PDB file of C-alpha atoms in Angstrom:
ATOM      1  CA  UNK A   1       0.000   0.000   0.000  1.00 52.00           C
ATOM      2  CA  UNK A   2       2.844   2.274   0.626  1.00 68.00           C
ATOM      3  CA  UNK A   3       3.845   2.624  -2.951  1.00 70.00           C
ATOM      4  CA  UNK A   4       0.995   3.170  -4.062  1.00 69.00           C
ATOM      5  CA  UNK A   5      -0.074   5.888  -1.965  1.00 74.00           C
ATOM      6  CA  UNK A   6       3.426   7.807  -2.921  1.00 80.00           C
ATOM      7  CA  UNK A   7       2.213   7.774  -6.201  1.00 83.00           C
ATOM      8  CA  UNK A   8      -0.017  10.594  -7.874  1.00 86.00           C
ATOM      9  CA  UNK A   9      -2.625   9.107  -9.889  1.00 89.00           C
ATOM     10  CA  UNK A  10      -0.793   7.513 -12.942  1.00 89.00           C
ATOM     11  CA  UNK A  11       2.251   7.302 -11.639  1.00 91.00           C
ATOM     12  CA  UNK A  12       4.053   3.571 -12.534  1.00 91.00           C
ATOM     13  CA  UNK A  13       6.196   1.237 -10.142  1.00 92.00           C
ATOM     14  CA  UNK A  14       8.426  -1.824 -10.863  1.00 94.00           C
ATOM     15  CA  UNK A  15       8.150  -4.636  -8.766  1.00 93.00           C
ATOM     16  CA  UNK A  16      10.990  -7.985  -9.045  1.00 94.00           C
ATOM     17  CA  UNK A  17      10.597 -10.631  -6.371  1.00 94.00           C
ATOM     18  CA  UNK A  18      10.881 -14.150  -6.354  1.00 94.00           C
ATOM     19  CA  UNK A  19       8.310 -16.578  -7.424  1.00 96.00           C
ATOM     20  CA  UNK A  20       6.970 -19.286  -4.791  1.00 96.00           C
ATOM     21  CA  UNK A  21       5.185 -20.922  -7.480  1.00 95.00           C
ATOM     22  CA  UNK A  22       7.756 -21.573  -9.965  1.00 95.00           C
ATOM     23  CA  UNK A  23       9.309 -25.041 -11.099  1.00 95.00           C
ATOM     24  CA  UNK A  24      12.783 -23.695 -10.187  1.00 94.00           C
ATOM     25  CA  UNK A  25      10.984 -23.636  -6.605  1.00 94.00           C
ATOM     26  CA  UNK A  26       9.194 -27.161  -7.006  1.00 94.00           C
ATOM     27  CA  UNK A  27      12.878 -28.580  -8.442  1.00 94.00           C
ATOM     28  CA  UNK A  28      15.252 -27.036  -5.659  1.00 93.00           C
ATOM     29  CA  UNK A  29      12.770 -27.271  -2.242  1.00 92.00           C
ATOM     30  CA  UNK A  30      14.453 -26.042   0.615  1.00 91.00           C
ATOM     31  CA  UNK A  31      17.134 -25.121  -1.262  1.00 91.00           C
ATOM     32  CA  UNK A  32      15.658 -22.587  -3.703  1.00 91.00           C
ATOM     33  CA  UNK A  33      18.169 -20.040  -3.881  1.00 88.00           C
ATOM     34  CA  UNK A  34      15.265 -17.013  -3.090  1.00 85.00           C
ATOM     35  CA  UNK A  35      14.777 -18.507   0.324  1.00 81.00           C
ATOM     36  CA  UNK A  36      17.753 -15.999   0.986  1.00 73.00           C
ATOM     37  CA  UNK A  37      17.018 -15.263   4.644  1.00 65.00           C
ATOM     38  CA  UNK A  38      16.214 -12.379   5.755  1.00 67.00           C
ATOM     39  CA  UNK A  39      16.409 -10.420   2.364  1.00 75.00           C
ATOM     40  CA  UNK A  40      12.757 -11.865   1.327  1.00 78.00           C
ATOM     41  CA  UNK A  41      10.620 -11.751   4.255  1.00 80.00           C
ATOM     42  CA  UNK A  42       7.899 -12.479   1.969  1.00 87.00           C
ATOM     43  CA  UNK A  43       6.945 -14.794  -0.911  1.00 92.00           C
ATOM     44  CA  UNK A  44       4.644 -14.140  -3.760  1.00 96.00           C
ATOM     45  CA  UNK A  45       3.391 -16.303  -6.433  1.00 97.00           C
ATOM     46  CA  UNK A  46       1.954 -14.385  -9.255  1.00 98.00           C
ATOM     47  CA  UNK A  47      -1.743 -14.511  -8.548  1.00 97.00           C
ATOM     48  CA  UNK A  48      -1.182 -13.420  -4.444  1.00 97.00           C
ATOM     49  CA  UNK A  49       1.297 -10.509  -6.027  1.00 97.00           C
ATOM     50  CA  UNK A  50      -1.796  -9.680  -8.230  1.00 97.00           C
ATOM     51  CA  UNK A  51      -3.910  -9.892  -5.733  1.00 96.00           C
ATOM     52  CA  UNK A  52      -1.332  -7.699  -2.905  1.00 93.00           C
ATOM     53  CA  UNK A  53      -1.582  -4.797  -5.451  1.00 93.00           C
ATOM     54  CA  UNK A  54      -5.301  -4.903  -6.356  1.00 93.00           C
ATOM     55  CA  UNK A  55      -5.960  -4.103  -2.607  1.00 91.00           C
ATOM     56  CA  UNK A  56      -3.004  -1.806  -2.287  1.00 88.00           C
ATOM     57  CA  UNK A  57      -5.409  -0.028  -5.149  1.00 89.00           C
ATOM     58  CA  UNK A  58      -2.656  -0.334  -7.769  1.00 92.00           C
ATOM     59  CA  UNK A  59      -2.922  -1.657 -11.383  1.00 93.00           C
ATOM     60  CA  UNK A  60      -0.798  -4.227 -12.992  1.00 96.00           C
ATOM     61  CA  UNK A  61       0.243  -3.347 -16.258  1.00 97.00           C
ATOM     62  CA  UNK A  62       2.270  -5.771 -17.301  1.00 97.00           C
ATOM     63  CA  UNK A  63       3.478  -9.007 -15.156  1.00 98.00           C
ATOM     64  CA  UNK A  64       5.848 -11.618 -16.376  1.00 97.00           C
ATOM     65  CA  UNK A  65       8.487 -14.004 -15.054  1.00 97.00           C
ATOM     66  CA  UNK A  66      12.205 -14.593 -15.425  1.00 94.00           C
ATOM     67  CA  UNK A  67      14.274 -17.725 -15.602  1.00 93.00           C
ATOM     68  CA  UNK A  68      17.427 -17.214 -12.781  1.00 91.00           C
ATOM     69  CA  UNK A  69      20.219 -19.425 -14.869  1.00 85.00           C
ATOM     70  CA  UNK A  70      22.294 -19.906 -11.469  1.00 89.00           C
ATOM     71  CA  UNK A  71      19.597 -21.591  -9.421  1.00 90.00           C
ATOM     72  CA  UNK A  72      21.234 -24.562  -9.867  1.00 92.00           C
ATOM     73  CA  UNK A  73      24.741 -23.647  -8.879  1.00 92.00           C
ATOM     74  CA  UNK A  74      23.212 -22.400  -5.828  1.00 93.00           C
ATOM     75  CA  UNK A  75      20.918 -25.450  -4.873  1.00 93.00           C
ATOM     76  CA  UNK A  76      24.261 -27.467  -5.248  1.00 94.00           C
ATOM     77  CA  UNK A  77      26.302 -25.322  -2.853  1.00 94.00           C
ATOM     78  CA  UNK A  78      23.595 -25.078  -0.243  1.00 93.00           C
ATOM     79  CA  UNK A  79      23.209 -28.902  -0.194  1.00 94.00           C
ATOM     80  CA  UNK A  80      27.197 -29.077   0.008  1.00 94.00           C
ATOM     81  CA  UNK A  81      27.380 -26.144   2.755  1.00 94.00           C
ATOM     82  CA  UNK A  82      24.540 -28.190   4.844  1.00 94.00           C
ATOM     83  CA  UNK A  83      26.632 -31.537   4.065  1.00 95.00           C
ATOM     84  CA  UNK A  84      29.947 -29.742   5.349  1.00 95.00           C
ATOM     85  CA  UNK A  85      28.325 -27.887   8.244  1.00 96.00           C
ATOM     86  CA  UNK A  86      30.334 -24.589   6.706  1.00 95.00           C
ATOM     87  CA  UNK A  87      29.977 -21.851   4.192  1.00 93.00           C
ATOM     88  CA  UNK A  88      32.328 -22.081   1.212  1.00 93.00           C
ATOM     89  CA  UNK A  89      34.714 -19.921  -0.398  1.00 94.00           C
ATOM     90  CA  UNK A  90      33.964 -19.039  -2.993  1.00 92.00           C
ATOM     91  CA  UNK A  91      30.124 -19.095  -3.498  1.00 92.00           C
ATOM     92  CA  UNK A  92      28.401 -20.726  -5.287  1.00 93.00           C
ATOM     93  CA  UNK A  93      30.264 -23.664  -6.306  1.00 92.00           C
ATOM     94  CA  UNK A  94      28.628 -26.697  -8.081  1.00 94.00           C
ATOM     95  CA  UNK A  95      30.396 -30.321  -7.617  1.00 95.00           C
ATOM     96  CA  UNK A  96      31.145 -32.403 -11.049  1.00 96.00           C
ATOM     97  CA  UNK A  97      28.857 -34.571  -9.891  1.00 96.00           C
ATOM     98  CA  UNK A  98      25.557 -32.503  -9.891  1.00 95.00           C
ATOM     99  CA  UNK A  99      26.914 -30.559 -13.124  1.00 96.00           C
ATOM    100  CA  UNK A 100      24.833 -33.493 -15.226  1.00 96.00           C
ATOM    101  CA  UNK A 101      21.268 -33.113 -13.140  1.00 94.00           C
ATOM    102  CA  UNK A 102      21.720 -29.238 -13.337  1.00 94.00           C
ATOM    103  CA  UNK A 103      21.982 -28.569 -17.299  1.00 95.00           C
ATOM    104  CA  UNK A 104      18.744 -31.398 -17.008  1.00 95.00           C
ATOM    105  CA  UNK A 105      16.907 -29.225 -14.599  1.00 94.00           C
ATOM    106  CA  UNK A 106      18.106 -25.665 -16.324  1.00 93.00           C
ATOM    107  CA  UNK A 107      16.921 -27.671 -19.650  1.00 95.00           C
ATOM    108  CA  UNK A 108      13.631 -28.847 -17.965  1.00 95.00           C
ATOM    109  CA  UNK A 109      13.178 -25.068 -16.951  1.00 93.00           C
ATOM    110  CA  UNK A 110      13.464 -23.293 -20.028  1.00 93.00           C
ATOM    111  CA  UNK A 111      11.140 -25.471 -22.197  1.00 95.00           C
ATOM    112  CA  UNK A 112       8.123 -25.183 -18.905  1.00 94.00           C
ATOM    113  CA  UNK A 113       8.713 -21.984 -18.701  1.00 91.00           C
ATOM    114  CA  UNK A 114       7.514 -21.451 -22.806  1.00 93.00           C
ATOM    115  CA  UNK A 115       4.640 -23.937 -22.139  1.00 95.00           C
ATOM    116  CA  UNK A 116       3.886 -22.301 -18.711  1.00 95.00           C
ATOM    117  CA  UNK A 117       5.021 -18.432 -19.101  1.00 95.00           C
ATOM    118  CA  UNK A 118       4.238 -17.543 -15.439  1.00 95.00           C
ATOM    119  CA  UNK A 119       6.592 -20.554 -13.963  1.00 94.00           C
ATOM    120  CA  UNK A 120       9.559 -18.824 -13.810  1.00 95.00           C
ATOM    121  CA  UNK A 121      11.882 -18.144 -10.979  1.00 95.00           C
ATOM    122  CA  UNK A 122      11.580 -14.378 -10.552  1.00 95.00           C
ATOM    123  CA  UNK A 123       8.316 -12.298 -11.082  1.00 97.00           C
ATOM    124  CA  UNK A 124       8.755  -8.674 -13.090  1.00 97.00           C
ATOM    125  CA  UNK A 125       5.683  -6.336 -12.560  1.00 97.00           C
ATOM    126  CA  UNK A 126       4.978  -3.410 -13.725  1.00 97.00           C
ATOM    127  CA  UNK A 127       1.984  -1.173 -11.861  1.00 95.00           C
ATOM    128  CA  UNK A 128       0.323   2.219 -11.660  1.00 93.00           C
ATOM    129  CA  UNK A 129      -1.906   3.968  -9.440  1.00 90.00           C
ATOM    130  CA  UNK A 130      -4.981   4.769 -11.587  1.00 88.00           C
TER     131      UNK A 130
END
């Protein structure tokens, strides 16, 4: 509501956060890299971010989602830094091993995400105050 009531009527805002809903989310669980305590305090999906700026009394103009190529680098490093009980230097780092099941995932991602436009990792809205 806050941005909105900055805004004379007409004015525009841009809005990036993460998406709960998207596959990148459903692939990595737990270790979805935009579970980045405490930088995102909240989670939106893009119907609830819809909905968030409808009663804030804002319009969307235009909402689409992103694919965030280095989810996969980071799902590999958390599972390694929860395995080693330590945060490694540098970040992120992905092990041989998991190189195969990322370019599948990252692969997996890109072709949903043309079937399923909204499923992507990071929401981009645009919004005005009418």
């Amino acid at each position: 509501q806050s941005a909105a009531r900055l805004l004379k009527s007409g004015g525009q805002f841009y809005i990036e956060t993460p998406n709960i809903d998207s596959l990148g989310h459903r692939q990595c669980g737990p270790y979805w890299f935009p579970f980045d305590a405490p930088r995102h305090l909240c989670l939106f999906s893009p119907t609830t971010l819809r909905h968030s700026l409808d009663v804030a009394g804002a319009q969307v103009l235009q909402l689409r989602t992103l694919l965030f190529e280095p989810i996969y680098r980071w799902e590999d490093t958390y599972r390694r830094e929860e395995e080693e009980q330590a945060m490694l230097s540098p970040r992120p780092q992905m092990r041989l091993k998991a190189r195969p099941r990322a370019a599948t995932l990252s692969a997996i991602a890109r072709l949903d995400r043309l079937l399923h436009p909204l499923n992507g990792d990071i929401i981009s809205c645009w919004a005005t105050k009418p």
